[in-house]
Structures are given as structure tokens and as C-alpha cells.
Amino acid sequence: MRESIADMFSHALFELEQVTDLGGSKHGYGTWKDINNPSLQHNSNCASMFRHLAEVQTGVQYDPESGVDPLLHLAWRALAAYECKARAKTLHAYESL
């Protein structure tokens, strides 16, 4: 039997909750859903993901500001970017009806 995503990534998903809370308290809860949010614009978001990846590559285990593993910040940004893309695609499909 195949494991669920929640079972396969239980630790990561639990920690992503912390990243969500940290980001929400810093930037406002739910602001990531705004497609005009400058921090999630493609270039800015990619730059942030590359910065977190560089932290991982250079041995940084904890983000100095949040205390969280940079891989979690990278994962959160990647998931948020994909979710925004999927929501925009869905919205466009509904608008085309």
C-alpha cells in the first residue's frame, strides 16, 4: 500500500507549519495568495529560493532570522509559487467560460 504524502513527509509538513506562521506574522497571514505580492513575483521568489539553496550548500543549518532550516524556506516558497500558478490557471479557466 502506498503511503500518503502526509505520512511520507510528516516531519517536513509539521515544520512547514512553523514557516507559515513565521511568514504570516512577518508579512501578514494569507498575503502569499495575492498574485501581485512583490515577494512572490517570479524574479524575487527565485532569488529567495536560490539564496536559501546557497545557504544549504554552504552548510547553514538554521536561517539566522527564523532559526528554521533553509530547506524548509526553500520548500515553502516553491510550494507557494506552484499554488499561485495553479490558482491563476484555474481562475483563467473559469474566466474563459
mmCIF file with all atom_site columns, N, CA and C in Angstrom, residues 27-77:
data_model
loop_
_atom_site.group_PDB
_atom_site.id
_atom_site.type_symbol
_atom_site.label_atom_id
_atom_site.label_alt_id
_atom_site.label_comp_id
_atom_site.label_asym_id
_atom_site.label_entity_id
_atom_site.label_seq_id
_atom_site.pdbx_PDB_ins_code
_atom_site.Cartn_x
_atom_site.Cartn_y
_atom_site.Cartn_z
_atom_site.occupancy
_atom_site.B_iso_or_equiv
_atom_site.pdbx_formal_charge
_atom_site.auth_seq_id
_atom_site.auth_comp_id
_atom_site.auth_asym_id
_atom_site.auth_atom_id
_atom_site.pdbx_PDB_model_num
ATOM 1   N N  . HIS A 1 27 ? 4.843  39.002 7.351   1.00 0.00 ? 27 HIS A N  1
ATOM 2   C CA . HIS A 1 27 ? 4.333  39.616 6.126   1.00 0.00 ? 27 HIS A CA 1
ATOM 3   C C  . HIS A 1 27 ? 2.817  39.763 6.097   1.00 0.00 ? 27 HIS A C  1
ATOM 4   N N  . GLY A 1 28 ? 2.135  39.156 7.063   1.00 0.00 ? 28 GLY A N  1
ATOM 5   C CA . GLY A 1 28 ? 0.671  39.163 7.072   1.00 0.00 ? 28 GLY A CA 1
ATOM 6   C C  . GLY A 1 28 ? 0.147  37.809 6.612   1.00 0.00 ? 28 GLY A C  1
ATOM 7   N N  . TYR A 1 29 ? -0.785 37.274 7.341   1.00 0.00 ? 29 TYR A N  1
ATOM 8   C CA . TYR A 1 29 ? -1.326 35.958 7.004   1.00 0.00 ? 29 TYR A CA 1
ATOM 9   C C  . TYR A 1 29 ? -2.128 36.022 5.709   1.00 0.00 ? 29 TYR A C  1
ATOM 10  N N  . GLY A 1 30 ? -1.848 35.093 4.830   1.00 0.00 ? 30 GLY A N  1
ATOM 11  C CA . GLY A 1 30 ? -2.582 34.992 3.580   1.00 0.00 ? 30 GLY A CA 1
ATOM 12  C C  . GLY A 1 30 ? -2.105 35.903 2.467   1.00 0.00 ? 30 GLY A C  1
ATOM 13  N N  . THR A 1 31 ? -1.128 36.768 2.750   1.00 0.00 ? 31 THR A N  1
ATOM 14  C CA . THR A 1 31 ? -0.668 37.692 1.709   1.00 0.00 ? 31 THR A CA 1
ATOM 15  C C  . THR A 1 31 ? 0.034  36.964 0.565   1.00 0.00 ? 31 THR A C  1
ATOM 16  N N  . TRP A 1 32 ? 0.489  35.761 0.811   1.00 0.00 ? 32 TRP A N  1
ATOM 17  C CA . TRP A 1 32 ? 1.166  34.994 -0.238  1.00 0.00 ? 32 TRP A CA 1
ATOM 18  C C  . TRP A 1 32 ? 0.211  34.658 -1.382  1.00 0.00 ? 32 TRP A C  1
ATOM 19  N N  . LYS A 1 33 ? -1.096 34.652 -1.117  1.00 0.00 ? 33 LYS A N  1
ATOM 20  C CA . LYS A 1 33 ? -2.073 34.313 -2.148  1.00 0.00 ? 33 LYS A CA 1
ATOM 21  C C  . LYS A 1 33 ? -2.285 35.437 -3.149  1.00 0.00 ? 33 LYS A C  1
ATOM 22  N N  . ASP A 1 34 ? -1.851 36.631 -2.804  1.00 0.00 ? 34 ASP A N  1
ATOM 23  C CA . ASP A 1 34 ? -2.022 37.792 -3.679  1.00 0.00 ? 34 ASP A CA 1
ATOM 24  C C  . ASP A 1 34 ? -1.041 37.692 -4.839  1.00 0.00 ? 34 ASP A C  1
ATOM 25  N N  . ILE A 1 35 ? -1.544 37.527 -6.049  1.00 0.00 ? 35 ILE A N  1
ATOM 26  C CA . ILE A 1 35 ? -0.661 37.341 -7.204  1.00 0.00 ? 35 ILE A CA 1
ATOM 27  C C  . ILE A 1 35 ? 0.172  38.592 -7.492  1.00 0.00 ? 35 ILE A C  1
ATOM 28  N N  . ASN A 1 36 ? -0.201 39.718 -6.899  1.00 0.00 ? 36 ASN A N  1
ATOM 29  C CA . ASN A 1 36 ? 0.577  40.949 -7.069  1.00 0.00 ? 36 ASN A CA 1
ATOM 30  C C  . ASN A 1 36 ? 1.588  41.160 -5.946  1.00 0.00 ? 36 ASN A C  1
ATOM 31  N N  . ASN A 1 37 ? 1.694  40.207 -5.034  1.00 0.00 ? 37 ASN A N  1
ATOM 32  C CA . ASN A 1 37 ? 2.628  40.294 -3.917  1.00 0.00 ? 37 ASN A CA 1
ATOM 33  C C  . ASN A 1 37 ? 4.058  40.331 -4.478  1.00 0.00 ? 37 ASN A C  1
ATOM 34  N N  . PRO A 1 38 ? 4.799  41.425 -4.245  1.00 0.00 ? 38 PRO A N  1
ATOM 35  C CA . PRO A 1 38 ? 6.135  41.537 -4.832  1.00 0.00 ? 38 PRO A CA 1
ATOM 36  C C  . PRO A 1 38 ? 7.104  40.448 -4.398  1.00 0.00 ? 38 PRO A C  1
ATOM 37  N N  . SER A 1 39 ? 6.945  39.913 -3.189  1.00 0.00 ? 39 SER A N  1
ATOM 38  C CA . SER A 1 39 ? 7.899  38.894 -2.740  1.00 0.00 ? 39 SER A CA 1
ATOM 39  C C  . SER A 1 39 ? 7.667  37.548 -3.422  1.00 0.00 ? 39 SER A C  1
ATOM 40  N N  . LEU A 1 40 ? 6.512  37.392 -4.065  1.00 0.00 ? 40 LEU A N  1
ATOM 41  C CA . LEU A 1 40 ? 6.253  36.149 -4.791  1.00 0.00 ? 40 LEU A CA 1
ATOM 42  C C  . LEU A 1 40 ? 6.301  36.344 -6.304  1.00 0.00 ? 40 LEU A C  1
ATOM 43  N N  . GLN A 1 41 ? 6.671  37.535 -6.742  1.00 0.00 ? 41 GLN A N  1
ATOM 44  C CA . GLN A 1 41 ? 6.884  37.715 -8.174  1.00 0.00 ? 41 GLN A CA 1
ATOM 45  C C  . GLN A 1 41 ? 8.031  36.811 -8.581  1.00 0.00 ? 41 GLN A C  1
ATOM 46  N N  . HIS A 1 42 ? 8.011  36.350 -9.805  1.00 0.00 ? 42 HIS A N  1
ATOM 47  C CA . HIS A 1 42 ? 8.938  35.312 -10.257 1.00 0.00 ? 42 HIS A CA 1
ATOM 48  C C  . HIS A 1 42 ? 10.401 35.607 -9.900  1.00 0.00 ? 42 HIS A C  1
ATOM 49  N N  . ASN A 1 43 ? 10.921 36.753 -10.276 1.00 0.00 ? 43 ASN A N  1
ATOM 50  C CA . ASN A 1 43 ? 12.345 37.044 -10.042 1.00 0.00 ? 43 ASN A CA 1
ATOM 51  C C  . ASN A 1 43 ? 12.685 37.122 -8.562  1.00 0.00 ? 43 ASN A C  1
ATOM 52  N N  . SER A 1 44 ? 11.835 37.772 -7.800  1.00 0.00 ? 44 SER A N  1
ATOM 53  C CA . SER A 1 44 ? 12.084 37.903 -6.361  1.00 0.00 ? 44 SER A CA 1
ATOM 54  C C  . SER A 1 44 ? 11.996 36.547 -5.666  1.00 0.00 ? 44 SER A C  1
ATOM 55  N N  . ASN A 1 45 ? 10.992 35.760 -6.036  1.00 0.00 ? 45 ASN A N  1
ATOM 56  C CA . ASN A 1 45 ? 10.817 34.449 -5.417  1.00 0.00 ? 45 ASN A CA 1
ATOM 57  C C  . ASN A 1 45 ? 11.965 33.522 -5.784  1.00 0.00 ? 45 ASN A C  1
ATOM 58  N N  . CYS A 1 46 ? 12.373 33.533 -7.056  1.00 0.00 ? 46 CYS A N  1
ATOM 59  C CA . CYS A 1 46 ? 13.506 32.698 -7.480  1.00 0.00 ? 46 CYS A CA 1
ATOM 60  C C  . CYS A 1 46 ? 14.779 33.108 -6.752  1.00 0.00 ? 46 CYS A C  1
ATOM 61  N N  . ALA A 1 47 ? 14.996 34.412 -6.613  1.00 0.00 ? 47 ALA A N  1
ATOM 62  C CA . ALA A 1 47 ? 16.186 34.891 -5.905  1.00 0.00 ? 47 ALA A CA 1
ATOM 63  C C  . ALA A 1 47 ? 16.182 34.390 -4.461  1.00 0.00 ? 47 ALA A C  1
ATOM 64  N N  . SER A 1 48 ? 15.028 34.421 -3.832  1.00 0.00 ? 48 SER A N  1
ATOM 65  C CA . SER A 1 48 ? 14.934 33.945 -2.457  1.00 0.00 ? 48 SER A CA 1
ATOM 66  C C  . SER A 1 48 ? 15.188 32.438 -2.381  1.00 0.00 ? 48 SER A C  1
ATOM 67  N N  . MET A 1 49 ? 14.622 31.684 -3.337  1.00 0.00 ? 49 MET A N  1
ATOM 68  C CA . MET A 1 49 ? 14.853 30.236 -3.327  1.00 0.00 ? 49 MET A CA 1
ATOM 69  C C  . MET A 1 49 ? 16.329 29.926 -3.553  1.00 0.00 ? 49 MET A C  1
ATOM 70  N N  . PHE A 1 50 ? 16.975 30.650 -4.470  1.00 0.00 ? 50 PHE A N  1
ATOM 71  C CA . PHE A 1 50 ? 18.407 30.433 -4.700  1.00 0.00 ? 50 PHE A CA 1
ATOM 72  C C  . PHE A 1 50 ? 19.225 30.802 -3.468  1.00 0.00 ? 50 PHE A C  1
ATOM 73  N N  . ARG A 1 51 ? 18.819 31.858 -2.762  1.00 0.00 ? 51 ARG A N  1
ATOM 74  C CA . ARG A 1 51 ? 19.530 32.256 -1.540  1.00 0.00 ? 51 ARG A CA 1
ATOM 75  C C  . ARG A 1 51 ? 19.431 31.153 -0.491  1.00 0.00 ? 51 ARG A C  1
ATOM 76  N N  . HIS A 1 52 ? 18.239 30.603 -0.318  1.00 0.00 ? 52 HIS A N  1
ATOM 77  C CA . HIS A 1 52 ? 18.079 29.517 0.660   1.00 0.00 ? 52 HIS A CA 1
ATOM 78  C C  . HIS A 1 52 ? 18.849 28.271 0.223   1.00 0.00 ? 52 HIS A C  1
ATOM 79  N N  . LEU A 1 53 ? 18.862 27.992 -1.066  1.00 0.00 ? 53 LEU A N  1
ATOM 80  C CA . LEU A 1 53 ? 19.633 26.851 -1.561  1.00 0.00 ? 53 LEU A CA 1
ATOM 81  C C  . LEU A 1 53 ? 21.133 27.082 -1.339  1.00 0.00 ? 53 LEU A C  1
ATOM 82  N N  . ALA A 1 54 ? 21.598 28.303 -1.561  1.00 0.00 ? 54 ALA A N  1
ATOM 83  C CA . ALA A 1 54 ? 23.008 28.627 -1.315  1.00 0.00 ? 54 ALA A CA 1
ATOM 84  C C  . ALA A 1 54 ? 23.354 28.459 0.156   1.00 0.00 ? 54 ALA A C  1
ATOM 85  N N  . GLU A 1 55 ? 22.422 28.818 1.041   1.00 0.00 ? 55 GLU A N  1
ATOM 86  C CA . GLU A 1 55 ? 22.655 28.612 2.475   1.00 0.00 ? 55 GLU A CA 1
ATOM 87  C C  . GLU A 1 55 ? 22.863 27.126 2.767   1.00 0.00 ? 55 GLU A C  1
ATOM 88  N N  . VAL A 1 56 ? 22.023 26.297 2.167   1.00 0.00 ? 56 VAL A N  1
ATOM 89  C CA . VAL A 1 56 ? 22.149 24.848 2.358   1.00 0.00 ? 56 VAL A CA 1
ATOM 90  C C  . VAL A 1 56 ? 23.501 24.372 1.839   1.00 0.00 ? 56 VAL A C  1
ATOM 91  N N  . GLN A 1 57 ? 23.870 24.815 0.641   1.00 0.00 ? 57 GLN A N  1
ATOM 92  C CA . GLN A 1 57 ? 25.124 24.380 0.009   1.00 0.00 ? 57 GLN A CA 1
ATOM 93  C C  . GLN A 1 57 ? 26.355 24.809 0.799   1.00 0.00 ? 57 GLN A C  1
ATOM 94  N N  . THR A 1 58 ? 26.244 25.903 1.529   1.00 0.00 ? 58 THR A N  1
ATOM 95  C CA . THR A 1 58 ? 27.392 26.388 2.299   1.00 0.00 ? 58 THR A CA 1
ATOM 96  C C  . THR A 1 58 ? 27.357 25.914 3.756   1.00 0.00 ? 58 THR A C  1
ATOM 97  N N  . GLY A 1 59 ? 26.426 25.025 4.065   1.00 0.00 ? 59 GLY A N  1
ATOM 98  C CA . GLY A 1 59 ? 26.412 24.426 5.399   1.00 0.00 ? 59 GLY A CA 1
ATOM 99  C C  . GLY A 1 59 ? 25.577 25.127 6.441   1.00 0.00 ? 59 GLY A C  1
ATOM 100 N N  . VAL A 1 60 ? 24.818 26.144 6.059   1.00 0.00 ? 60 VAL A N  1
ATOM 101 C CA . VAL A 1 60 ? 23.950 26.817 7.023   1.00 0.00 ? 60 VAL A CA 1
ATOM 102 C C  . VAL A 1 60 ? 22.830 25.847 7.401   1.00 0.00 ? 60 VAL A C  1
ATOM 103 N N  . GLN A 1 61 ? 22.705 25.588 8.682   1.00 0.00 ? 61 GLN A N  1
ATOM 104 C CA . GLN A 1 61 ? 21.680 24.648 9.135   1.00 0.00 ? 61 GLN A CA 1
ATOM 105 C C  . GLN A 1 61 ? 20.424 25.337 9.629   1.00 0.00 ? 61 GLN A C  1
ATOM 106 N N  . TYR A 1 62 ? 20.565 26.587 10.036  1.00 0.00 ? 62 TYR A N  1
ATOM 107 C CA . TYR A 1 62 ? 19.428 27.333 10.555  1.00 0.00 ? 62 TYR A CA 1
ATOM 108 C C  . TYR A 1 62 ? 19.457 28.742 10.001  1.00 0.00 ? 62 TYR A C  1
ATOM 109 N N  . ASP A 1 63 ? 18.333 29.191 9.463   1.00 0.00 ? 63 ASP A N  1
ATOM 110 C CA . ASP A 1 63 ? 18.205 30.556 8.971   1.00 0.00 ? 63 ASP A CA 1
ATOM 111 C C  . ASP A 1 63 ? 18.442 31.511 10.141  1.00 0.00 ? 63 ASP A C  1
ATOM 112 N N  . PRO A 1 64 ? 19.326 32.498 9.959   1.00 0.00 ? 64 PRO A N  1
ATOM 113 C CA . PRO A 1 64 ? 19.659 33.374 11.095  1.00 0.00 ? 64 PRO A CA 1
ATOM 114 C C  . PRO A 1 64 ? 18.470 34.168 11.620  1.00 0.00 ? 64 PRO A C  1
ATOM 115 N N  . GLU A 1 65 ? 17.518 34.487 10.769  1.00 0.00 ? 65 GLU A N  1
ATOM 116 C CA . GLU A 1 65 ? 16.373 35.286 11.215  1.00 0.00 ? 65 GLU A CA 1
ATOM 117 C C  . GLU A 1 65 ? 15.303 34.432 11.899  1.00 0.00 ? 65 GLU A C  1
ATOM 118 N N  . SER A 1 66 ? 15.031 33.263 11.330  1.00 0.00 ? 66 SER A N  1
ATOM 119 C CA . SER A 1 66 ? 13.912 32.461 11.833  1.00 0.00 ? 66 SER A CA 1
ATOM 120 C C  . SER A 1 66 ? 14.330 31.280 12.704  1.00 0.00 ? 66 SER A C  1
ATOM 121 N N  . GLY A 1 67 ? 15.573 30.820 12.538  1.00 0.00 ? 67 GLY A N  1
ATOM 122 C CA . GLY A 1 67 ? 16.028 29.643 13.262  1.00 0.00 ? 67 GLY A CA 1
ATOM 123 C C  . GLY A 1 67 ? 15.577 28.335 12.626  1.00 0.00 ? 67 GLY A C  1
ATOM 124 N N  . VAL A 1 68 ? 15.010 28.428 11.433  1.00 0.00 ? 68 VAL A N  1
ATOM 125 C CA . VAL A 1 68 ? 14.477 27.262 10.733  1.00 0.00 ? 68 VAL A CA 1
ATOM 126 C C  . VAL A 1 68 ? 15.460 26.829 9.649   1.00 0.00 ? 68 VAL A C  1
ATOM 127 N N  . ASP A 1 69 ? 15.509 25.553 9.357   1.00 0.00 ? 69 ASP A N  1
ATOM 128 C CA . ASP A 1 69 ? 16.350 25.016 8.288   1.00 0.00 ? 69 ASP A CA 1
ATOM 129 C C  . ASP A 1 69 ? 16.014 25.718 6.966   1.00 0.00 ? 69 ASP A C  1
ATOM 130 N N  . PRO A 1 70 ? 17.018 26.218 6.253   1.00 0.00 ? 70 PRO A N  1
ATOM 131 C CA . PRO A 1 70 ? 16.767 26.909 4.982   1.00 0.00 ? 70 PRO A CA 1
ATOM 132 C C  . PRO A 1 70 ? 16.047 26.053 3.946   1.00 0.00 ? 70 PRO A C  1
ATOM 133 N N  . LEU A 1 71 ? 16.196 24.724 4.032   1.00 0.00 ? 71 LEU A N  1
ATOM 134 C CA . LEU A 1 71 ? 15.458 23.854 3.109   1.00 0.00 ? 71 LEU A CA 1
ATOM 135 C C  . LEU A 1 71 ? 13.951 24.023 3.265   1.00 0.00 ? 71 LEU A C  1
ATOM 136 N N  . LEU A 1 72 ? 13.504 24.282 4.482   1.00 0.00 ? 72 LEU A N  1
ATOM 137 C CA . LEU A 1 72 ? 12.073 24.487 4.705   1.00 0.00 ? 72 LEU A CA 1
ATOM 138 C C  . LEU A 1 72 ? 11.600 25.788 4.075   1.00 0.00 ? 72 LEU A C  1
ATOM 139 N N  . HIS A 1 73 ? 12.416 26.831 4.164   1.00 0.00 ? 73 HIS A N  1
ATOM 140 C CA . HIS A 1 73 ? 12.060 28.090 3.499   1.00 0.00 ? 73 HIS A CA 1
ATOM 141 C C  . HIS A 1 73 ? 12.011 27.889 1.983   1.00 0.00 ? 73 HIS A C  1
ATOM 142 N N  . LEU A 1 74 ? 12.970 27.167 1.452   1.00 0.00 ? 74 LEU A N  1
ATOM 143 C CA . LEU A 1 74 ? 13.010 26.866 0.025   1.00 0.00 ? 74 LEU A CA 1
ATOM 144 C C  . LEU A 1 74 ? 11.760 26.081 -0.380  1.00 0.00 ? 74 LEU A C  1
ATOM 145 N N  . ALA A 1 75 ? 11.432 25.057 0.378   1.00 0.00 ? 75 ALA A N  1
ATOM 146 C CA . ALA A 1 75 ? 10.260 24.231 0.074   1.00 0.00 ? 75 ALA A CA 1
ATOM 147 C C  . ALA A 1 75 ? 8.982  25.057 0.139   1.00 0.00 ? 75 ALA A C  1
ATOM 148 N N  . TRP A 1 76 ? 8.855  25.896 1.147   1.00 0.00 ? 76 TRP A N  1
ATOM 149 C CA . TRP A 1 76 ? 7.655  26.707 1.300   1.00 0.00 ? 76 TRP A CA 1
ATOM 150 C C  . TRP A 1 76 ? 7.485  27.636 0.106   1.00 0.00 ? 76 TRP A C  1
ATOM 151 N N  . ARG A 1 77 ? 8.567  28.298 -0.281  1.00 0.00 ? 77 ARG A N  1
ATOM 152 C CA . ARG A 1 77 ? 8.483  29.216 -1.423  1.00 0.00 ? 77 ARG A CA 1
ATOM 153 C C  . ARG A 1 77 ? 8.147  28.486 -2.717  1.00 0.00 ? 77 ARG A C  1
#
